[in-house]
């Protein structure tokens, strides 16, 4: 693995003597940035973190967060802010455990790198080598798709494939089996961020190793790195005495309303950890797989994970920079030419996390929060990265990311945005709606009556919600399951003799599987 650049490490070359430029020395043209990152600049950035965090907490109103910074194998900063749960006195500490959401992808990727070092798998292994029963809708892609394809989101699966199944109670094996129903985008050309696509790849690694993914991560990563507060099991998180509670967004504030068990997609979103443990993980990445100078994670597999594998944000302008995805890592080139490895994580119901590493400076930062995503974690990591690279924050990142995440909380359903008519068209007699409806993706939903009310039951756990008449054959409901889903529409259509023929559940229709046809009988 190429040795990370350190200012002053190489002898002065053609750039020597030019103010503000770093020495080139004997590095290849693609291995250096012309902008100096000095030790003083790094220390100054760390010194400004307290104020930076305070400002972000003030504008975002998040209840709690923790931050850690590492540099050249040392922890320069590790602090907690705010409370673990609103209404309770316990403070967030550096040892407090948070749910990491999609930062789990990057963590799992480094476990795969160690599996590669132990010759259990390779990034290039076809999935069916280890999961012979796995299928996608295209037999040719099924045969070719690899662990690396799924870890870089270039399998052709559309983004978020399978997420709605998890929301109504399907388990990992059931969801992986349903992925064959999705029409694929262009194989290895289209980027589609898929939690369960990546989970397929991790499951293949686990099968090759002959043990559950959660245990494999403990053996290959958490144990060797001494990450004693880290786990890929939700039950372990719940047993931590020093842990946070999720806080959902309620207007401009937050409230502890939900839990989020992400075991079904554990490789993609189910890890929990503290910033102290994550500091060890950051240090290992920046040291090319070593901890305290001892080789720990395979450097070749790790370098491949850190390297650009697919375009995840193509430049819209000729003079702009594209952004890329490696294997579980975002790979970016900053405004100063320095490479950054990043990832964010978010649970809509109350967690947001982010890290950023600048390998040229040997610097990494992790920010973990116990609040729904509003851009706070990204504002901290990006602002700190600016300070390390340039000595100043390039823009108001809290406002920038806040505007992006605000779109997550906009409910566009007609039943939420338009008041019900004062004189709505009447509904049909209740009996015309009752029955079982199904499709190949979700299976059956059951429309039943409870007195004068209509209920809809969905999923293997029988999640049931009550409908409220809106207009004609359109009803509103708050989806069951405690997932924080917003008010949404249920629409009945067609049918012979007055009986309904199909029912459409708006909240599960993002993948085009929201229409259910009446089952005869």
Short mmCIF file of C-alpha atoms in Angstrom, two decimals:
data_model
loop_
_atom_site.label_atom_id
_atom_site.label_comp_id
_atom_site.label_asym_id
_atom_site.label_seq_id
_atom_site.Cartn_x
_atom_site.Cartn_y
_atom_site.Cartn_z
CA UNK A 1 0.00 0.00 0.00
CA UNK A 2 1.32 3.44 -0.90
CA UNK A 3 2.63 5.26 2.15
CA UNK A 4 0.37 8.22 3.06
CA UNK A 5 1.87 11.63 2.37
CA UNK A 6 3.16 13.54 5.37
CA UNK A 7 4.21 17.19 5.01
CA UNK A 8 7.98 17.37 4.89
CA UNK A 9 8.40 13.62 4.50
CA UNK A 10 9.78 13.84 0.97
CA UNK A 11 12.72 15.95 -0.24
CA UNK A 12 11.89 19.25 -1.87
CA UNK A 13 11.19 19.01 -5.60
CA UNK A 14 9.96 21.34 -8.31
CA UNK A 15 7.47 23.01 -5.98
CA UNK A 16 10.08 23.88 -3.40
CA UNK A 17 10.35 27.55 -2.61
CA UNK A 18 6.89 28.47 -3.87
CA UNK A 19 4.87 30.03 -1.02
CA UNK A 20 1.94 27.93 0.16
CA UNK A 21 2.80 24.88 -1.90
CA UNK A 22 3.80 21.50 -0.57
CA UNK A 23 7.00 19.82 -1.76
CA UNK A 24 6.54 17.29 -4.55
CA UNK A 25 9.67 15.28 -3.94
CA UNK A 26 9.71 11.81 -5.51
CA UNK A 27 5.96 11.27 -5.42
CA UNK A 28 3.98 10.38 -8.50
CA UNK A 29 1.75 13.16 -9.89
CA UNK A 30 -1.43 11.57 -8.49
CA UNK A 31 0.02 11.08 -5.01
CA UNK A 32 0.25 14.64 -3.71
CA UNK A 33 -1.73 17.81 -3.26
CA UNK A 34 -0.05 21.14 -3.78
CA UNK A 35 -1.61 22.58 -0.61
CA UNK A 36 0.25 22.15 2.66
CA UNK A 37 -1.44 20.62 5.71
CA UNK A 38 0.70 21.56 8.66
CA UNK A 39 0.72 20.12 12.16
CA UNK A 40 -0.25 23.53 13.48
CA UNK A 41 -3.27 23.62 11.18
CA UNK A 42 -4.45 20.27 12.48
CA UNK A 43 -4.02 21.34 16.11
CA UNK A 44 -5.85 24.58 15.41
CA UNK A 45 -8.77 22.66 13.86
CA UNK A 46 -9.04 20.48 16.95
CA UNK A 47 -8.96 23.59 19.16
CA UNK A 48 -11.99 24.99 17.36
CA UNK A 49 -14.12 21.86 17.71
CA UNK A 50 -15.82 22.77 20.99
CA UNK A 51 -17.18 25.97 19.50
CA UNK A 52 -18.07 24.26 16.22
CA UNK A 53 -20.07 21.56 18.01
CA UNK A 54 -21.82 24.11 20.21
CA UNK A 55 -22.87 26.12 17.16
CA UNK A 56 -24.22 23.07 15.34
CA UNK A 57 -26.15 21.89 18.39
CA UNK A 58 -27.62 25.35 18.82
CA UNK A 59 -29.01 25.56 15.29
CA UNK A 60 -30.04 21.92 14.96
CA UNK A 61 -31.50 21.37 18.47
CA UNK A 62 -30.23 17.79 18.54
CA UNK A 63 -30.24 16.33 22.08
CA UNK A 64 -26.85 14.63 22.12
CA UNK A 65 -23.72 13.78 20.20
CA UNK A 66 -20.16 12.55 20.60
CA UNK A 67 -17.08 13.42 18.56
CA UNK A 68 -13.58 11.97 18.29
CA UNK A 69 -10.53 12.96 16.24
CA UNK A 70 -7.44 10.87 15.53
CA UNK A 71 -4.13 11.88 14.01
CA UNK A 72 -1.09 9.73 13.32
CA UNK A 73 -2.24 6.96 15.63
CA UNK A 74 -3.26 9.21 18.54
CA UNK A 75 -6.65 10.32 19.80
CA UNK A 76 -6.48 14.12 19.86
CA UNK A 77 -10.09 14.70 20.88
CA UNK A 78 -12.95 12.63 22.35
CA UNK A 79 -15.94 14.35 23.95
CA UNK A 80 -19.64 13.92 24.55
CA UNK A 81 -22.25 16.68 24.43
CA UNK A 82 -25.85 16.89 25.54
CA UNK A 83 -27.95 14.06 26.91
CA UNK A 84 -28.53 10.41 26.04
CA UNK A 85 -32.30 10.87 26.24
CA UNK A 86 -34.40 14.00 26.52
CA UNK A 87 -36.10 14.23 29.89
CA UNK A 88 -33.39 12.21 31.64
CA UNK A 89 -30.20 13.52 33.28
CA UNK A 90 -27.60 11.08 31.87
CA UNK A 91 -25.00 12.92 29.78
CA UNK A 92 -23.39 11.73 26.58
CA UNK A 93 -19.79 10.64 27.19
CA UNK A 94 -17.01 9.45 24.86
CA UNK A 95 -17.87 5.89 25.96
CA UNK A 96 -21.60 6.27 25.20
CA UNK A 97 -22.83 3.79 22.58
CA UNK A 98 -24.83 4.99 19.56
CA UNK A 99 -26.53 3.20 16.70
CA UNK A 100 -24.44 3.91 13.60
CA UNK A 101 -26.93 3.26 10.78
CA UNK A 102 -25.17 3.25 7.38
CA UNK A 103 -21.69 3.90 8.77
CA UNK A 104 -22.06 0.13 9.34
CA UNK A 105 -21.32 -0.33 5.63
CA UNK A 106 -17.80 1.06 5.98
CA UNK A 107 -17.17 -0.91 9.15
CA UNK A 108 -18.32 -4.16 7.56
CA UNK A 109 -16.20 -3.47 4.51
CA UNK A 110 -13.07 -3.54 6.67
CA UNK A 111 -14.17 -6.88 8.13
CA UNK A 112 -14.43 -8.19 4.55
CA UNK A 113 -10.92 -6.86 3.90
CA UNK A 114 -9.67 -9.04 6.74
CA UNK A 115 -11.60 -12.00 5.34
CA UNK A 116 -9.75 -11.40 2.08
CA UNK A 117 -6.44 -11.42 3.95
CA UNK A 118 -7.39 -14.78 5.45
CA UNK A 119 -8.25 -16.08 1.95
CA UNK A 120 -11.89 -16.68 2.87
CA UNK A 121 -13.20 -14.58 -0.05
CA UNK A 122 -12.18 -11.98 -2.63
CA UNK A 123 -14.00 -8.84 -3.72
CA UNK A 124 -14.20 -10.48 -7.16
CA UNK A 125 -15.96 -13.64 -5.95
CA UNK A 126 -19.31 -14.26 -7.68
CA UNK A 127 -22.12 -14.20 -5.13
CA UNK A 128 -23.40 -17.59 -6.29
CA UNK A 129 -20.05 -19.15 -5.42
CA UNK A 130 -21.08 -18.79 -1.77
CA UNK A 131 -24.87 -18.37 -2.10
CA UNK A 132 -25.74 -20.84 -4.88
CA UNK A 133 -29.48 -20.29 -4.49
CA UNK A 134 -29.32 -16.49 -4.90
CA UNK A 135 -31.17 -15.02 -7.87
CA UNK A 136 -31.67 -11.65 -9.55
CA UNK A 137 -34.19 -11.05 -12.33
CA UNK A 138 -31.52 -11.34 -15.04
CA UNK A 139 -29.82 -14.78 -15.12
CA UNK A 140 -26.70 -13.34 -16.74
CA UNK A 141 -26.26 -10.76 -13.98
CA UNK A 142 -26.99 -13.43 -11.36
CA UNK A 143 -24.05 -15.42 -12.70
CA UNK A 144 -21.64 -12.47 -12.87
CA UNK A 145 -22.47 -10.24 -9.90
CA UNK A 146 -19.73 -10.21 -7.25
CA UNK A 147 -19.20 -9.28 -3.62
CA UNK A 148 -17.51 -6.10 -4.82
CA UNK A 149 -20.40 -5.21 -7.13
CA UNK A 150 -22.83 -5.19 -4.22
CA UNK A 151 -20.40 -3.37 -1.89
CA UNK A 152 -20.01 -0.62 -4.51
CA UNK A 153 -23.75 -0.48 -5.35
CA UNK A 154 -23.23 -1.28 -9.04
CA UNK A 155 -25.20 -4.56 -9.20
CA UNK A 156 -28.11 -2.97 -11.07
CA UNK A 157 -30.50 -3.29 -8.14
CA UNK A 158 -32.50 -0.07 -7.76
CA UNK A 159 -31.76 2.05 -4.71
CA UNK A 160 -33.44 1.02 -1.45
CA UNK A 161 -34.54 -2.34 -2.87
CA UNK A 162 -36.01 -4.41 -0.05
CA UNK A 163 -36.16 -1.65 2.57
CA UNK A 164 -39.97 -1.54 2.55
CA UNK A 165 -40.10 -5.29 3.23
CA UNK A 166 -37.99 -4.78 6.35
CA UNK A 167 -40.38 -2.06 7.49
CA UNK A 168 -43.32 -4.49 7.54
CA UNK A 169 -41.46 -7.26 9.36
CA UNK A 170 -39.72 -9.50 6.81
CA UNK A 171 -36.39 -10.97 7.93
CA UNK A 172 -33.04 -10.98 6.12
CA UNK A 173 -33.45 -14.31 4.34
CA UNK A 174 -36.96 -13.46 3.18
CA UNK A 175 -35.89 -10.09 1.81
CA UNK A 176 -32.84 -11.46 0.00
CA UNK A 177 -35.12 -14.03 -1.63
CA UNK A 178 -37.44 -11.26 -2.91
CA UNK A 179 -34.68 -9.26 -4.63
CA UNK A 180 -35.18 -11.44 -7.73
CA UNK A 181 -38.43 -9.54 -8.40
CA UNK A 182 -36.76 -6.19 -9.14
CA UNK A 183 -36.13 -5.06 -12.68
CA UNK A 184 -32.43 -4.25 -12.87
CA UNK A 185 -30.72 -1.10 -14.04
CA UNK A 186 -27.55 -1.28 -16.16
CA UNK A 187 -25.13 -3.75 -14.59
CA UNK A 188 -21.88 -2.09 -13.42
CA UNK A 189 -22.92 1.20 -15.05
CA UNK A 190 -25.80 2.42 -12.85
CA UNK A 191 -25.24 3.35 -9.19
CA UNK A 192 -28.06 2.23 -6.89
CA UNK A 193 -27.51 2.61 -3.13
CA UNK A 194 -28.99 -0.63 -1.78
CA UNK A 195 -28.93 -1.70 1.85
CA UNK A 196 -30.00 -5.23 1.07
CA UNK A 197 -27.76 -5.53 -1.98
CA UNK A 198 -24.79 -4.89 0.28
CA UNK A 199 -26.31 -7.25 2.84
CA UNK A 200 -26.33 -10.01 0.18
CA UNK A 201 -22.57 -9.55 -0.25
CA UNK A 202 -21.93 -9.70 3.49
CA UNK A 203 -24.10 -12.80 3.76
CA UNK A 204 -21.99 -14.43 1.05
CA UNK A 205 -18.85 -13.67 3.08
CA UNK A 206 -20.47 -15.14 6.18
CA UNK A 207 -21.44 -18.31 4.32
CA UNK A 208 -17.88 -18.65 3.02
CA UNK A 209 -16.58 -18.30 6.57
CA UNK A 210 -19.14 -20.74 7.96
CA UNK A 211 -20.49 -18.47 10.69
CA UNK A 212 -23.06 -15.69 11.16
CA UNK A 213 -22.06 -12.25 9.90
CA UNK A 214 -22.40 -10.75 13.37
CA UNK A 215 -19.96 -13.27 14.86
CA UNK A 216 -17.60 -12.90 11.92
CA UNK A 217 -17.33 -9.14 12.51
CA UNK A 218 -16.44 -9.79 16.14
CA UNK A 219 -13.74 -12.27 15.11
CA UNK A 220 -12.26 -10.32 12.20
CA UNK A 221 -12.62 -6.74 13.39
CA UNK A 222 -14.02 -5.85 16.81
CA UNK A 223 -11.88 -8.32 18.73
CA UNK A 224 -8.55 -7.60 16.97
CA UNK A 225 -9.07 -3.83 17.28
CA UNK A 226 -10.20 -3.96 20.91
CA UNK A 227 -13.60 -2.46 20.06
CA UNK A 228 -15.24 -3.80 23.21
CA UNK A 229 -18.35 -1.60 23.00
CA UNK A 230 -19.09 -2.42 19.36
CA UNK A 231 -21.53 -5.02 18.03
CA UNK A 232 -23.54 -5.93 14.95
CA UNK A 233 -26.44 -7.23 17.07
CA UNK A 234 -29.31 -5.05 18.23
CA UNK A 235 -29.69 -7.13 21.40
CA UNK A 236 -26.13 -6.20 22.42
CA UNK A 237 -26.92 -2.52 21.95
CA UNK A 238 -29.98 -2.79 24.18
CA UNK A 239 -27.86 -4.37 26.92
CA UNK A 240 -25.35 -1.49 27.07
CA UNK A 241 -25.95 0.54 30.23
CA UNK A 242 -24.34 3.62 28.67
CA UNK A 243 -26.30 3.98 25.43
CA UNK A 244 -28.38 6.59 23.67
CA UNK A 245 -32.07 6.67 22.79
CA UNK A 246 -33.28 7.53 19.29
CA UNK A 247 -35.03 10.88 18.88
CA UNK A 248 -37.48 11.47 16.04
CA UNK A 249 -38.07 14.90 14.54
CA UNK A 250 -41.22 16.63 15.75
CA UNK A 251 -41.49 20.03 14.09
CA UNK A 252 -38.26 21.85 14.93
CA UNK A 253 -37.61 19.70 17.99
CA UNK A 254 -36.94 16.05 18.81
CA UNK A 255 -38.65 13.42 20.95
CA UNK A 256 -37.78 9.83 21.98
CA UNK A 257 -40.61 7.99 20.19
CA UNK A 258 -39.25 4.89 18.46
CA UNK A 259 -36.74 2.07 18.48
CA UNK A 260 -34.93 0.78 15.41
CA UNK A 261 -33.91 -2.87 15.20
CA UNK A 262 -31.76 -3.11 12.07
CA UNK A 263 -30.74 -6.76 12.43
CA UNK A 264 -32.28 -7.67 9.07
CA UNK A 265 -29.78 -5.38 7.35
CA UNK A 266 -27.07 -5.55 10.00
CA UNK A 267 -24.15 -5.40 7.50
CA UNK A 268 -25.63 -2.22 6.04
CA UNK A 269 -27.03 -0.50 9.12
CA UNK A 270 -26.96 -2.57 12.29
CA UNK A 271 -23.69 -1.70 14.04
CA UNK A 272 -23.59 0.14 17.38
CA UNK A 273 -20.44 1.69 18.84
CA UNK A 274 -18.87 4.57 20.77
CA UNK A 275 -16.54 7.27 19.48
CA UNK A 276 -13.74 5.72 21.56
CA UNK A 277 -14.10 2.45 19.66
CA UNK A 278 -14.56 4.26 16.37
CA UNK A 279 -11.31 6.15 17.00
CA UNK A 280 -9.54 2.77 16.93
CA UNK A 281 -11.25 1.95 13.66
CA UNK A 282 -10.33 5.31 12.10
CA UNK A 283 -6.72 4.86 13.20
CA UNK A 284 -6.56 1.41 11.64
CA UNK A 285 -7.85 2.71 8.30
CA UNK A 286 -5.40 5.60 8.21
CA UNK A 287 -2.53 3.24 9.07
CA UNK A 288 -3.28 0.90 6.19
CA UNK A 289 -4.71 -1.84 8.40
CA UNK A 290 -2.25 -1.62 11.31
CA UNK A 291 -2.91 -0.97 15.01
CA UNK A 292 0.02 0.25 17.11
CA UNK A 293 2.30 -0.69 14.24
CA UNK A 294 1.03 -4.27 14.13
CA UNK A 295 -0.60 -5.46 10.86
CA UNK A 296 -4.23 -6.18 11.74
CA UNK A 297 -6.45 -5.88 8.65
CA UNK A 298 -5.30 -7.02 5.22
CA UNK A 299 -3.82 -3.90 3.53
CA UNK A 300 -4.58 -5.04 -0.03
CA UNK A 301 -8.28 -5.69 0.57
CA UNK A 302 -8.46 -2.46 2.57
CA UNK A 303 -6.82 -0.40 -0.16
CA UNK A 304 -9.34 -1.74 -2.67
CA UNK A 305 -12.17 -0.68 -0.33
CA UNK A 306 -10.73 2.84 -0.15
CA UNK A 307 -10.33 3.12 -3.92
CA UNK A 308 -12.94 4.51 -6.35
CA UNK A 309 -15.08 1.68 -7.74
CA UNK A 310 -18.23 3.37 -9.08
CA UNK A 311 -19.42 6.92 -9.77
CA UNK A 312 -22.08 7.90 -7.25
CA UNK A 313 -22.35 11.61 -8.12
CA UNK A 314 -21.32 12.46 -11.68
CA UNK A 315 -20.15 16.04 -12.23
CA UNK A 316 -22.82 18.20 -13.86
CA UNK A 317 -20.32 20.79 -15.12
CA UNK A 318 -17.13 20.43 -17.14
CA UNK A 319 -14.98 22.00 -14.42
CA UNK A 320 -16.61 20.19 -11.48
CA UNK A 321 -15.40 17.04 -9.70
CA UNK A 322 -17.31 13.76 -9.69
CA UNK A 323 -17.64 11.75 -6.50
CA UNK A 324 -17.16 8.02 -6.18
CA UNK A 325 -17.94 5.01 -4.04
CA UNK A 326 -15.40 2.37 -3.12
CA UNK A 327 -16.37 -0.79 -1.27
CA UNK A 328 -18.44 0.66 1.56
CA UNK A 329 -16.71 4.08 1.47
CA UNK A 330 -17.43 7.37 -0.29
CA UNK A 331 -14.24 8.49 -2.05
CA UNK A 332 -13.98 12.21 -2.81
CA UNK A 333 -11.44 14.76 -3.98
CA UNK A 334 -11.66 17.94 -1.93
CA UNK A 335 -11.33 21.53 -3.15
CA UNK A 336 -7.62 21.42 -2.25
CA UNK A 337 -7.01 18.16 -4.08
CA UNK A 338 -6.85 16.00 -0.96
CA UNK A 339 -8.64 12.65 -1.02
CA UNK A 340 -11.34 12.15 1.63
CA UNK A 341 -12.94 8.88 2.73
CA UNK A 342 -16.40 9.50 4.15
CA UNK A 343 -19.74 7.97 4.93
CA UNK A 344 -22.94 9.05 6.65
CA UNK A 345 -25.60 7.04 8.40
CA UNK A 346 -29.19 7.87 9.22
CA UNK A 347 -32.27 6.35 10.77
CA UNK A 348 -35.33 8.44 9.96
CA UNK A 349 -36.65 7.63 13.45
CA UNK A 350 -33.69 9.10 15.31
CA UNK A 351 -30.01 8.55 14.49
CA UNK A 352 -27.48 10.38 12.32
CA UNK A 353 -23.75 9.69 12.03
CA UNK A 354 -20.80 10.64 9.84
CA UNK A 355 -17.05 10.23 9.56
CA UNK A 356 -14.37 11.77 7.37
CA UNK A 357 -10.73 10.78 6.89
CA UNK A 358 -7.99 12.69 5.08
CA UNK A 359 -5.27 10.08 4.50
CA UNK A 360 -2.72 12.66 3.32
CA UNK A 361 -2.80 14.24 6.78
CA UNK A 362 -3.37 11.04 8.77
CA UNK A 363 -6.49 12.69 10.24
CA UNK A 364 -9.95 11.28 10.88
CA UNK A 365 -13.09 12.51 12.64
CA UNK A 366 -16.26 10.68 13.72
CA UNK A 367 -19.51 12.35 14.84
CA UNK A 368 -22.39 10.31 16.30
CA UNK A 369 -25.80 11.75 17.18
CA UNK A 370 -29.01 10.43 18.74
CA UNK A 371 -31.37 12.48 16.56
CA UNK A 372 -33.07 12.12 13.20
CA UNK A 373 -30.88 13.31 10.30
CA UNK A 374 -30.79 17.10 9.96
CA UNK A 375 -27.19 17.46 8.73
CA UNK A 376 -25.58 18.03 12.13
CA UNK A 377 -23.09 15.15 11.95
CA UNK A 378 -22.06 16.06 8.39
CA UNK A 379 -21.74 19.74 9.28
CA UNK A 380 -19.25 18.87 12.02
CA UNK A 381 -17.12 16.43 10.01
CA UNK A 382 -17.08 18.59 6.88
CA UNK A 383 -16.33 21.83 8.72
CA UNK A 384 -13.50 20.12 10.58
CA UNK A 385 -12.13 18.76 7.30
CA UNK A 386 -12.15 22.30 5.90
CA UNK A 387 -10.23 23.57 8.91
CA UNK A 388 -7.62 20.84 8.55
CA UNK A 389 -7.15 21.47 4.83
CA UNK A 390 -7.45 25.26 4.59
CA UNK A 391 -7.61 26.77 8.08
CA UNK A 392 -11.15 28.06 7.54
CA UNK A 393 -14.66 26.68 7.06
CA UNK A 394 -15.56 27.00 3.39
CA UNK A 395 -19.33 27.54 3.88
CA UNK A 396 -22.19 27.21 6.35
CA UNK A 397 -22.38 23.42 6.25
CA UNK A 398 -25.18 23.20 8.83
CA UNK A 399 -27.41 25.22 6.51
CA UNK A 400 -26.22 23.33 3.42
CA UNK A 401 -26.81 19.84 4.77
CA UNK A 402 -29.89 20.92 6.72
CA UNK A 403 -31.61 21.94 3.49
CA UNK A 404 -30.78 18.58 1.89
CA UNK A 405 -32.08 16.52 4.80
CA UNK A 406 -35.20 18.65 5.18
CA UNK A 407 -36.60 16.84 2.14
CA UNK A 408 -36.76 13.62 4.13
CA UNK A 409 -39.49 15.08 6.32
CA UNK A 410 -41.79 16.42 3.59
CA UNK A 411 -44.96 14.33 3.29
CA UNK A 412 -46.31 14.75 -0.25
CA UNK A 413 -49.29 12.40 0.11
CA UNK A 414 -52.57 14.03 -0.88
CA UNK A 415 -54.13 12.91 2.41
CA UNK A 416 -51.47 14.87 4.29
CA UNK A 417 -51.21 17.96 2.08
CA UNK A 418 -54.85 18.55 1.14
CA UNK A 419 -57.69 18.73 3.69
CA UNK A 420 -60.40 16.12 3.23
CA UNK A 421 -63.33 17.51 1.24
CA UNK A 422 -66.07 19.13 3.30
CA UNK A 423 -68.57 16.96 1.47
CA UNK A 424 -66.59 13.88 0.42
CA UNK A 425 -67.89 11.32 -2.03
CA UNK A 426 -69.31 8.44 -0.01
CA UNK A 427 -67.40 5.23 0.52
CA UNK A 428 -68.79 1.90 -0.64
CA UNK A 429 -70.47 -0.40 1.84
CA UNK A 430 -67.78 -1.83 4.12
CA UNK A 431 -68.41 -5.36 2.89
CA UNK A 432 -67.26 -4.40 -0.64
CA UNK A 433 -63.77 -3.62 0.66
CA UNK A 434 -63.26 -6.69 2.82
CA UNK A 435 -61.07 -9.56 1.70
CA UNK A 436 -57.52 -10.72 1.05
CA UNK A 437 -55.36 -9.00 -1.57
CA UNK A 438 -51.89 -9.98 -2.63
CA UNK A 439 -48.82 -9.55 -4.80
CA UNK A 440 -45.62 -11.53 -5.27
CA UNK A 441 -43.46 -9.05 -3.35
CA UNK A 442 -45.34 -8.37 -0.11
CA UNK A 443 -47.57 -11.41 -0.13
CA UNK A 444 -51.10 -10.97 1.25
CA UNK A 445 -52.73 -8.03 2.95
CA UNK A 446 -56.03 -8.53 4.72
CA UNK A 447 -58.74 -5.87 4.73
CA UNK A 448 -61.11 -6.53 7.64
CA UNK A 449 -63.73 -4.74 9.68
CA UNK A 450 -63.85 -3.87 13.34
CA UNK A 451 -67.32 -2.51 14.02
CA UNK A 452 -67.71 0.50 11.74
CA UNK A 453 -63.96 0.69 11.08
CA UNK A 454 -61.85 -0.84 8.31
CA UNK A 455 -58.42 -2.24 9.10
CA UNK A 456 -55.52 -3.37 6.91
CA UNK A 457 -53.10 -6.07 8.06
CA UNK A 458 -49.74 -6.45 6.27
CA UNK A 459 -46.52 -8.41 6.64
CA UNK A 460 -45.46 -11.63 8.38
CA UNK A 461 -45.97 -10.05 11.81
CA UNK A 462 -49.52 -9.00 11.01
CA UNK A 463 -49.01 -5.25 11.48
CA UNK A 464 -52.50 -3.71 11.50
CA UNK A 465 -53.69 -0.14 11.05
CA UNK A 466 -57.12 1.50 11.01
CA UNK A 467 -58.33 3.47 7.99
CA UNK A 468 -59.97 6.91 8.08
CA UNK A 469 -62.27 7.84 5.20
CA UNK A 470 -60.92 10.68 3.06
CA UNK A 471 -62.91 10.80 -0.18
CA UNK A 472 -64.73 8.10 -2.14
CA UNK A 473 -62.52 5.02 -2.26
CA UNK A 474 -59.53 6.86 -0.80
CA UNK A 475 -58.70 6.44 2.88
CA UNK A 476 -55.86 7.72 5.06
CA UNK A 477 -53.93 5.72 7.61
CA UNK A 478 -50.90 5.95 9.80
CA UNK A 479 -48.93 2.81 8.86
CA UNK A 480 -48.42 0.39 11.75
CA UNK A 481 -45.15 -1.02 12.98
CA UNK A 482 -43.63 1.87 14.90
CA UNK A 483 -41.36 2.86 12.04
CA UNK A 484 -42.23 6.54 12.04
CA UNK A 485 -43.94 6.32 8.65
CA UNK A 486 -46.04 9.40 7.85
CA UNK A 487 -49.76 9.62 7.18
CA UNK A 488 -50.42 8.06 3.79
CA UNK A 489 -53.18 7.01 1.39
CA UNK A 490 -54.92 3.68 0.85
CA UNK A 491 -56.90 3.60 -2.41
CA UNK A 492 -59.39 0.91 -3.48
CA UNK A 493 -60.15 0.42 -7.17
CA UNK A 494 -62.40 -1.43 -9.59
CA UNK A 495 -63.96 -4.79 -9.11
CA UNK A 496 -67.09 -6.62 -10.25
CA UNK A 497 -70.52 -6.32 -8.66
CA UNK A 498 -69.45 -3.45 -6.45
CA UNK A 499 -66.66 -5.40 -4.77
CA UNK A 500 -63.18 -3.86 -4.89
CA UNK A 501 -60.63 -5.51 -7.21
CA UNK A 502 -57.38 -3.93 -6.06
CA UNK A 503 -56.03 -1.90 -3.17
CA UNK A 504 -53.00 0.42 -3.40
CA UNK A 505 -50.90 1.15 -0.31
CA UNK A 506 -49.07 4.38 -1.07
CA UNK A 507 -46.45 4.04 1.64
CA UNK A 508 -45.01 0.81 0.23
CA UNK A 509 -45.25 1.78 -3.43
CA UNK A 510 -41.80 3.36 -3.86
CA UNK A 511 -40.56 0.24 -5.65
CA UNK A 512 -43.74 -0.21 -7.69
CA UNK A 513 -45.09 -3.08 -5.57
CA UNK A 514 -47.81 -1.18 -3.75
CA UNK A 515 -50.80 -2.57 -5.67
CA UNK A 516 -52.49 -5.70 -4.31
CA UNK A 517 -55.04 -7.75 -6.27
CA UNK A 518 -58.01 -9.45 -4.65
CA UNK A 519 -57.41 -13.13 -3.95
CA UNK A 520 -60.46 -15.20 -5.05
CA UNK A 521 -62.42 -16.90 -2.31
#
